[in-house]
Short mmCIF file of C-alpha atoms in Angstrom, two decimals:
data_model
loop_
_atom_site.label_atom_id
_atom_site.label_comp_id
_atom_site.label_asym_id
_atom_site.label_seq_id
_atom_site.Cartn_x
_atom_site.Cartn_y
_atom_site.Cartn_z
CA MET A 88 -30.93 27.28 102.16
CA SER A 89 -32.02 25.24 104.96
CA PRO A 90 -33.85 21.89 104.13
CA ALA A 91 -37.30 21.46 104.68
CA THR A 92 -37.75 19.78 108.11
CA GLU A 93 -39.91 17.02 106.91
CA CYS A 94 -37.18 16.17 104.14
CA PRO A 95 -35.01 12.93 104.92
CA ALA A 96 -31.34 13.51 104.64
CA TYR A 97 -28.55 11.34 103.00
CA ASP A 98 -25.11 12.00 104.52
CA PHE A 99 -23.13 11.18 101.55
CA ASP A 100 -21.15 13.21 98.84
CA LEU A 101 -22.61 12.04 95.96
CA TYR A 102 -19.54 13.41 93.93
CA SER A 103 -16.88 11.55 96.01
CA ASP A 104 -14.69 8.90 94.41
CA ASP A 105 -16.07 6.20 96.34
CA VAL A 106 -19.61 6.84 95.29
CA LEU A 107 -18.73 7.48 91.76
CA ARG A 108 -17.09 3.96 91.57
CA ASP A 109 -20.23 2.31 92.84
CA PRO A 110 -23.11 4.70 92.84
CA TYR A 111 -26.21 2.32 92.22
CA PRO A 112 -26.64 1.44 95.99
CA HIS A 113 -26.50 5.12 96.88
CA TYR A 114 -29.17 5.88 94.33
CA ARG A 115 -31.28 2.90 95.71
CA ALA A 116 -30.93 4.42 99.04
CA LEU A 117 -32.07 7.59 97.92
CA ARG A 118 -35.21 6.30 96.05
CA ASP A 119 -36.04 4.16 99.47
CA LEU A 120 -35.66 7.28 101.71
CA GLY A 121 -38.21 9.45 99.78
CA ALA A 122 -39.28 11.05 96.59
CA ALA A 123 -36.79 14.13 97.63
CA VAL A 124 -33.97 13.82 99.79
CA TRP A 125 -31.68 16.50 101.20
CA LEU A 126 -27.80 15.95 100.65
CA PRO A 127 -25.98 17.96 103.33
CA ARG A 128 -22.66 17.42 102.01
CA ASN A 129 -23.61 18.93 98.65
CA ALA A 130 -26.19 21.50 99.97
CA LEU A 131 -28.70 19.98 97.16
CA TYR A 132 -31.98 18.18 97.20
CA ALA A 133 -31.66 14.94 95.06
CA VAL A 134 -34.63 13.40 93.06
CA GLY A 135 -33.93 9.83 92.25
CA ARG A 136 -37.63 8.31 91.39
CA PHE A 137 -38.47 7.85 87.64
CA GLU A 138 -41.88 9.61 87.56
CA ASP A 139 -40.60 12.46 89.79
CA VAL A 140 -37.48 13.18 87.52
CA ARG A 141 -39.26 12.98 84.48
CA ALA A 142 -42.07 15.21 85.75
CA ALA A 143 -39.43 17.90 86.72
CA LEU A 144 -37.88 17.78 83.30
CA ARG A 145 -41.10 18.49 81.67
CA ASN A 146 -41.99 21.44 83.87
CA PRO A 147 -39.09 23.80 83.02
CA ALA A 148 -41.17 26.71 84.35
CA LEU A 149 -40.87 25.47 88.08
CA PHE A 150 -37.60 23.57 87.65
CA ALA A 151 -35.46 26.10 85.70
CA SER A 152 -32.23 25.65 83.71
CA ALA A 153 -31.36 29.47 83.39
CA GLN A 154 -29.68 29.68 86.65
CA GLY A 155 -27.32 26.84 85.55
CA VAL A 156 -27.64 23.10 85.99
CA ALA A 157 -24.34 22.47 87.58
CA ALA A 158 -24.13 21.65 91.44
CA ASN A 159 -21.80 24.62 92.11
CA ASP A 160 -22.54 28.42 91.91
CA HIS A 161 -19.18 29.17 90.09
CA VAL A 162 -20.06 27.31 86.96
CA ASN A 163 -23.78 28.29 86.84
CA GLU A 164 -22.82 31.80 86.93
CA MET A 165 -20.54 31.60 84.13
CA SER A 166 -22.55 29.33 82.10
CA ARG A 167 -25.98 31.57 82.01
CA GLY A 168 -27.25 32.14 78.45
CA THR A 169 -25.63 28.87 77.18
CA THR A 170 -28.28 26.27 75.54
CA LEU A 171 -27.87 23.99 78.56
CA ALA A 172 -28.24 26.77 81.03
CA SER A 173 -31.33 28.73 79.66
CA ASP A 174 -35.10 28.48 79.23
CA ALA A 175 -37.38 29.40 76.71
CA PRO A 176 -37.62 31.76 74.65
CA LEU A 177 -33.71 31.94 74.52
CA HIS A 178 -33.10 28.09 74.79
CA ASP A 179 -35.72 27.42 71.86
CA ARG A 180 -33.87 30.11 69.74
CA LEU A 181 -30.31 28.55 70.43
CA ARG A 182 -31.27 24.78 70.29
CA ALA A 183 -33.05 25.56 66.73
CA ILE A 184 -29.47 26.35 65.49
CA ILE A 185 -27.40 23.50 66.87
CA ALA A 186 -29.92 21.00 66.42
CA ALA A 187 -30.59 21.52 62.92
CA PRO A 188 -27.81 19.29 61.29
CA LEU A 189 -28.63 16.50 64.18
CA LEU A 190 -32.05 15.96 63.09
CA PRO A 191 -33.03 12.42 61.64
CA ARG A 192 -33.61 13.98 57.94
CA ALA A 193 -30.22 15.90 58.01
CA LEU A 194 -28.61 12.84 59.43
CA GLU A 195 -29.66 10.73 56.60
CA GLU A 196 -27.13 12.78 54.35
CA ILE A 197 -24.23 11.45 56.52
CA GLY A 198 -25.84 8.08 57.54
CA PRO A 199 -23.82 6.11 54.40
CA GLN A 200 -20.39 7.71 55.51
CA ILE A 201 -20.88 6.87 58.86
CA ARG A 202 -21.74 3.22 58.11
CA SER A 203 -18.93 2.65 55.93
CA GLU A 204 -16.52 4.19 58.26
CA ALA A 205 -18.10 1.85 61.09
CA ARG A 206 -17.72 -1.14 58.71
CA GLN A 207 -14.09 -0.35 57.86
CA LEU A 208 -12.98 -0.13 61.73
CA VAL A 209 -14.89 -3.14 62.80
CA GLU A 210 -13.55 -5.15 60.02
CA GLY A 211 -10.06 -4.25 61.11
CA LEU A 212 -10.53 -4.70 64.83
CA VAL A 213 -11.92 -8.09 64.46
CA ALA A 214 -9.10 -9.12 62.22
CA ARG A 215 -6.65 -8.13 64.92
CA GLY A 216 -8.72 -10.19 67.24
CA LYS A 217 -8.30 -8.03 70.36
CA PHE A 218 -8.56 -4.40 71.14
CA ASP A 219 -9.64 -1.59 73.47
CA ALA A 220 -13.33 -0.93 73.21
CA VAL A 221 -12.76 2.62 74.33
CA SER A 222 -9.98 3.95 72.69
CA ASP A 223 -9.91 1.73 69.36
CA LEU A 224 -13.55 1.29 69.00
CA ALA A 225 -15.99 3.82 70.91
CA GLN A 226 -13.83 6.81 70.55
CA HIS A 227 -13.25 6.33 66.58
CA LEU A 228 -16.41 7.77 64.92
CA PRO A 229 -16.83 10.65 67.32
CA LEU A 230 -13.08 11.73 66.79
CA THR A 231 -12.95 11.16 62.89
CA ILE A 232 -16.29 11.66 61.44
CA VAL A 233 -18.11 13.84 63.87
CA SER A 234 -14.87 16.10 64.41
CA LYS A 235 -14.65 16.78 60.84
CA LEU A 236 -18.69 17.41 60.71
CA VAL A 237 -18.20 20.06 63.49
CA GLY A 238 -15.37 21.60 61.40
CA LEU A 239 -12.77 21.67 64.23
CA GLU A 240 -9.18 21.61 62.62
CA ASP A 241 -6.49 19.65 64.09
CA HIS A 242 -5.63 21.51 67.07
CA GLY A 243 -9.17 21.40 68.45
CA ARG A 244 -9.96 17.84 67.46
CA GLY A 245 -6.90 16.69 69.41
CA SER A 246 -8.14 18.62 72.48
CA MET A 247 -11.74 17.66 72.20
CA LEU A 248 -11.80 14.67 74.44
CA ARG A 249 -9.94 16.44 77.18
CA TRP A 250 -12.39 19.28 76.91
CA ALA A 251 -15.63 17.64 76.74
CA SER A 252 -14.52 15.56 80.00
CA ALA A 253 -13.85 18.67 81.74
CA THR A 254 -16.86 20.28 80.66
CA PHE A 255 -18.81 17.72 82.48
CA ASN A 256 -16.65 17.72 85.37
CA VAL A 257 -17.22 21.11 86.30
CA LEU A 258 -21.00 20.63 86.16
CA GLY A 259 -20.55 18.81 89.27
CA THR A 260 -19.08 20.23 92.64
CA MET A 261 -15.84 22.37 92.78
CA ASN A 262 -14.02 19.31 94.28
CA ALA A 263 -10.54 18.75 93.18
CA ARG A 264 -11.72 17.21 90.13
CA GLY A 265 -13.84 19.94 89.12
CA CYS A 266 -11.14 22.71 89.97
CA THR A 267 -8.69 20.82 87.97
CA ALA A 268 -11.03 20.76 85.01
CA MET A 269 -11.65 24.46 85.00
CA SER A 270 -8.05 25.17 83.29
CA ASP A 271 -9.13 22.66 80.44
CA VAL A 272 -12.53 24.49 80.22
CA GLN A 273 -10.85 27.91 79.96
CA GLU A 274 -8.48 26.70 77.37
CA MET A 275 -11.57 25.41 75.28
CA ARG A 276 -13.33 28.71 75.87
CA GLY A 277 -10.24 30.63 74.64
CA TYR A 278 -9.60 28.52 71.72
CA LEU A 279 -13.28 28.55 70.60
CA GLY A 280 -13.78 32.22 71.59
CA GLY A 281 -10.61 33.28 69.69
CA SER A 282 -10.76 35.53 66.76
CA ALA A 283 -9.48 33.14 64.18
CA ILE A 284 -11.76 30.18 65.23
CA ARG A 285 -14.17 30.98 62.03
CA GLU A 286 -11.15 30.61 59.62
CA ARG A 287 -10.17 27.19 61.11
CA LEU A 288 -13.61 25.91 60.65
CA ARG A 289 -14.32 23.86 57.21
CA PRO A 290 -16.82 25.80 55.23
CA GLY A 291 -20.07 24.24 55.26
CA SER A 292 -19.29 22.35 58.65
CA TRP A 293 -21.76 22.63 61.52
CA GLY A 294 -19.57 25.04 63.19
CA ASP A 295 -19.54 27.48 60.18
CA ARG A 296 -23.45 27.11 60.02
CA ILE A 297 -23.49 28.53 63.44
CA PHE A 298 -21.50 31.71 62.22
CA ALA A 299 -23.83 31.87 59.05
CA ALA A 300 -26.57 32.08 61.51
CA ALA A 301 -25.25 35.06 63.10
CA ASP A 302 -24.56 36.78 59.39
CA ARG A 303 -28.40 36.36 59.13
CA GLY A 304 -29.13 37.83 62.42
CA GLU A 305 -30.64 34.69 63.86
CA VAL A 306 -28.17 34.82 66.87
CA GLU A 307 -26.02 37.22 68.21
CA PRO A 308 -22.27 36.90 67.20
CA GLU A 309 -20.88 36.70 70.67
CA ARG A 310 -22.84 33.47 71.34
CA CYS A 311 -21.36 31.42 68.26
CA PRO A 312 -18.35 30.14 70.44
CA VAL A 313 -21.04 29.17 73.05
CA LEU A 314 -22.89 27.30 70.52
CA MET A 315 -19.90 25.65 69.18
CA ARG A 316 -19.15 24.01 72.81
CA ASP A 317 -22.54 22.46 72.44
CA TYR A 318 -21.55 19.98 69.89
CA LEU A 319 -18.55 18.58 72.20
CA GLY A 320 -20.73 17.11 74.67
CA PRO A 321 -23.33 15.31 72.82
CA SER A 322 -20.72 14.31 69.89
CA LEU A 323 -18.03 13.08 72.14
CA ASP A 324 -17.85 11.42 75.94
CA THR A 325 -21.84 10.75 76.05
CA THR A 326 -21.66 8.54 72.96
CA ILE A 327 -18.39 7.10 73.69
CA PHE A 328 -19.22 6.06 77.10
CA ALA A 329 -22.55 4.77 75.73
CA THR A 330 -20.77 2.53 73.10
CA ALA A 331 -18.06 1.07 75.39
CA ASN A 332 -21.20 0.06 77.87
CA LEU A 333 -22.69 -1.79 75.07
CA ILE A 334 -19.61 -3.86 74.50
CA LEU A 335 -19.04 -4.26 78.35
CA LEU A 336 -22.88 -5.48 78.71
CA PHE A 337 -22.76 -7.79 75.94
CA GLY A 338 -19.43 -9.37 77.27
CA GLN A 339 -21.08 -9.98 80.71
CA HIS A 340 -24.41 -11.26 78.98
CA PRO A 341 -23.48 -13.39 76.33
CA GLU A 342 -26.92 -14.75 75.86
CA GLN A 343 -28.04 -11.34 75.37
CA TRP A 344 -25.52 -10.94 72.52
CA ASP A 345 -26.74 -14.20 71.01
CA LEU A 346 -30.38 -12.70 70.73
CA VAL A 347 -29.31 -9.72 68.73
CA ARG A 348 -26.93 -11.57 66.39
CA LYS A 349 -29.95 -13.68 65.68
CA ASP A 350 -32.26 -10.69 65.25
CA ALA A 351 -31.10 -7.36 64.19
CA ALA A 352 -34.37 -5.89 64.81
CA LEU A 353 -33.35 -5.96 68.68
CA ILE A 354 -30.55 -3.44 67.95
CA PRO A 355 -32.56 -0.29 68.96
CA GLY A 356 -33.92 -2.08 72.05
CA ALA A 357 -30.47 -2.95 72.95
CA ILE A 358 -29.30 0.57 72.60
CA ASN A 359 -32.07 1.92 74.96
CA GLU A 360 -31.49 -0.80 77.41
CA ALA A 361 -27.74 -0.24 77.83
CA LEU A 362 -28.55 3.56 77.95
CA ARG A 363 -31.16 2.94 80.75
CA LEU A 364 -28.94 0.24 82.74
CA GLU A 365 -25.57 2.34 82.55
CA SER A 366 -26.67 6.04 81.87
CA PRO A 367 -23.73 7.98 80.72
CA ILE A 368 -25.16 11.21 82.25
CA ARG A 369 -25.83 11.09 85.97
CA GLY A 370 -28.04 14.06 86.32
CA PHE A 371 -28.08 17.85 86.07
CA THR A 372 -29.63 20.38 88.67
CA ARG A 373 -32.46 22.49 88.38
CA CYS A 374 -33.47 25.80 90.24
CA VAL A 375 -36.75 25.68 91.78
CA THR A 376 -38.56 28.82 91.07
CA ALA A 377 -41.33 28.72 93.36
CA ASP A 378 -42.30 26.25 96.26
CA ALA A 379 -42.62 22.84 94.89
CA THR A 380 -43.79 19.69 96.45
CA ILE A 381 -42.27 16.24 95.54
CA GLY A 382 -43.79 12.91 96.78
CA GLY A 383 -45.21 15.30 99.98
CA THR A 384 -42.05 16.77 100.39
CA LEU A 385 -42.08 20.65 100.31
CA ILE A 386 -38.79 22.34 98.36
CA PRO A 387 -38.78 25.90 98.92
CA ALA A 388 -38.29 28.28 96.08
CA GLY A 389 -34.60 29.05 95.06
CA SER A 390 -33.22 25.70 96.11
CA ARG A 391 -31.22 23.62 93.86
CA VAL A 392 -32.25 19.95 92.84
CA LEU A 393 -30.17 17.33 91.60
CA LEU A 394 -32.38 15.18 89.06
CA LEU A 395 -30.81 11.80 89.01
CA TYR A 396 -31.26 10.40 85.51
CA ALA A 397 -29.20 7.39 86.17
CA SER A 398 -31.27 6.60 89.54
CA ALA A 399 -34.63 6.92 87.90
CA ASN A 400 -33.39 4.42 85.15
CA ARG A 401 -33.13 1.89 87.69
CA ASP A 402 -36.22 2.74 89.69
CA GLU A 403 -38.08 -0.42 90.77
CA ARG A 404 -41.28 1.43 90.93
CA LYS A 405 -40.85 1.88 87.00
CA TRP A 406 -38.98 -1.04 85.96
CA HIS A 407 -39.07 -4.95 86.65
CA GLU A 408 -35.95 -6.39 87.68
CA PRO A 409 -34.27 -3.01 86.94
CA GLU A 410 -30.58 -4.16 87.28
CA ARG A 411 -31.04 -6.89 84.76
CA PHE A 412 -29.78 -6.44 81.30
CA ASP A 413 -32.59 -7.47 78.83
CA VAL A 414 -32.49 -6.29 75.22
CA ARG A 415 -36.12 -7.24 74.74
CA ARG A 416 -37.09 -4.92 77.40
CA ARG A 417 -39.59 -2.08 76.37
CA ALA A 418 -37.14 0.95 77.52
CA SER A 419 -37.74 3.56 75.09
CA ASP A 420 -38.91 5.80 77.55
CA HIS A 421 -35.75 5.70 79.66
CA LEU A 422 -34.26 9.18 80.82
CA GLY A 423 -30.46 8.44 79.60
CA PHE A 424 -30.75 11.53 77.22
CA GLY A 425 -33.21 13.46 79.54
CA ASN A 426 -36.51 14.60 78.72
CA GLY A 427 -38.40 17.33 77.85
CA THR A 428 -37.14 20.76 76.45
CA HIS A 429 -33.85 19.82 77.27
CA MET A 430 -33.66 16.52 75.94
CA CYS A 431 -29.97 15.73 74.30
CA ALA A 432 -29.97 17.30 70.76
CA GLY A 433 -27.51 14.54 69.83
CA LEU A 434 -29.27 11.52 70.51
CA HIS A 435 -30.16 11.01 66.83
CA LEU A 436 -26.66 11.00 66.03
CA ALA A 437 -25.75 8.80 68.99
CA ARG A 438 -28.26 5.98 67.99
CA LEU A 439 -27.03 6.30 64.25
CA GLU A 440 -23.08 5.70 65.49
CA MET A 441 -24.04 3.12 67.77
CA THR A 442 -26.33 1.23 65.32
CA ALA A 443 -23.96 1.39 62.38
CA LEU A 444 -21.21 -0.42 64.70
CA LEU A 445 -23.55 -2.96 66.13
CA GLU A 446 -24.89 -3.77 62.44
CA VAL A 447 -21.23 -4.77 61.64
CA LEU A 448 -20.41 -6.34 64.92
CA ILE A 449 -23.45 -8.81 64.71
CA GLU A 450 -22.03 -10.03 61.42
CA LYS A 451 -18.52 -10.43 62.64
CA VAL A 452 -18.40 -11.33 66.20
CA GLN A 453 -19.91 -14.28 67.89
CA HIS A 454 -18.65 -13.59 71.41
CA PHE A 455 -16.79 -10.86 73.36
CA GLU A 456 -14.24 -11.83 76.07
CA ILE A 457 -13.86 -8.81 77.92
CA GLY A 458 -10.65 -7.89 80.36
CA GLU A 459 -10.88 -5.89 83.48
CA PRO A 460 -12.69 -2.41 82.93
CA VAL A 461 -11.28 0.73 83.99
CA LEU A 462 -13.73 3.30 85.05
CA ALA A 463 -13.44 6.98 84.06
CA LEU A 464 -14.11 9.04 87.34
CA ASN A 465 -16.07 12.31 86.16
CA ASN A 466 -18.32 14.17 88.50
CA VAL A 467 -21.09 14.18 85.91
CA LEU A 468 -20.56 11.26 83.49
CA ARG A 469 -20.34 7.63 84.12
CA GLY A 470 -18.35 5.40 81.56
CA LEU A 471 -15.12 3.60 80.96
CA LYS A 472 -11.63 4.76 80.47
CA SER A 473 -10.67 1.45 79.01
CA LEU A 474 -11.86 -1.96 78.26
CA PRO A 475 -9.71 -4.78 76.81
CA VAL A 476 -11.79 -7.15 74.46
CA ARG A 477 -11.03 -10.30 72.74
CA VAL A 478 -13.39 -11.35 69.82
CA SER A 479 -13.91 -14.62 68.23
#
């Protein structure tokens, strides 16, 4: 669809390697250009200001997910009817099933287990003195505790990281990265959709509960594998990236780490601030169901709009000195987990895991000496592949 004539254009591919490596100047340029900006190389409108992104996320009737949330038609077509790519009433019914074990009251049962595992992990790493903040620290809880809770047996657990990364890569454009990831996505769909999947799940696990819901008639049996996939994203890459980003930021800003060490009550604020400043999810698209006006710019019905959470979280109109890391900032309304009906179902689990790690780290670590971070290039996620750390 052709852009509205009054809409400014930004002639960069937001999914290119160069942009992924340093996206923030591009986000700022988009915000400065206008409330809505046409991306000719991606055939999308981009929305990057905080108030506009939040308003769109809170208006699913106009900014719909049912036609998919990817930046390419192929994945939007194949993902229709999933929790991510649906609207009420289907979305509400599906989300109620997968969110049940992720609610705060349900997580109280596993809190002691996660805290115990976090303490054992951190104490071991501190004793070593140096480790990788991604593979040794951030990945541990999701790949042990959480994979066990989901109920995936060894083959599935060994593939989960690769599948999760691929799931987000295909939600961007079908560039080389997205095309390559499709084979991993198909492997995941085949595994989770196989006839033997229920037998492989631990009885009482989150995955097993999905099939039990089908037995009760709460969801169609053919949707069970689809719902299983919903645990991969919130349980893995997003939390892993957010955790490693915390260590990176504390290594870059030791004075902020000192503040948290002296006052554990700052831990929730520190997590929010890290999620705001280095949002693991760059953003998803929505399909406009009727003509929409954003900041005076007309977006025609049927257009696809990219809602940039990571840009909104650095919007100068919302945040004072938005590029500064400040653990005392009131950032609880950040959009790192999205907003509205599609707000991340795993946000409480992510907070629990990060909090458990920080509670032990503030006891054991006075200073993070970080090495050269290695970025994990992903079409939709932003995070680290590796981060060498020495602690004292």
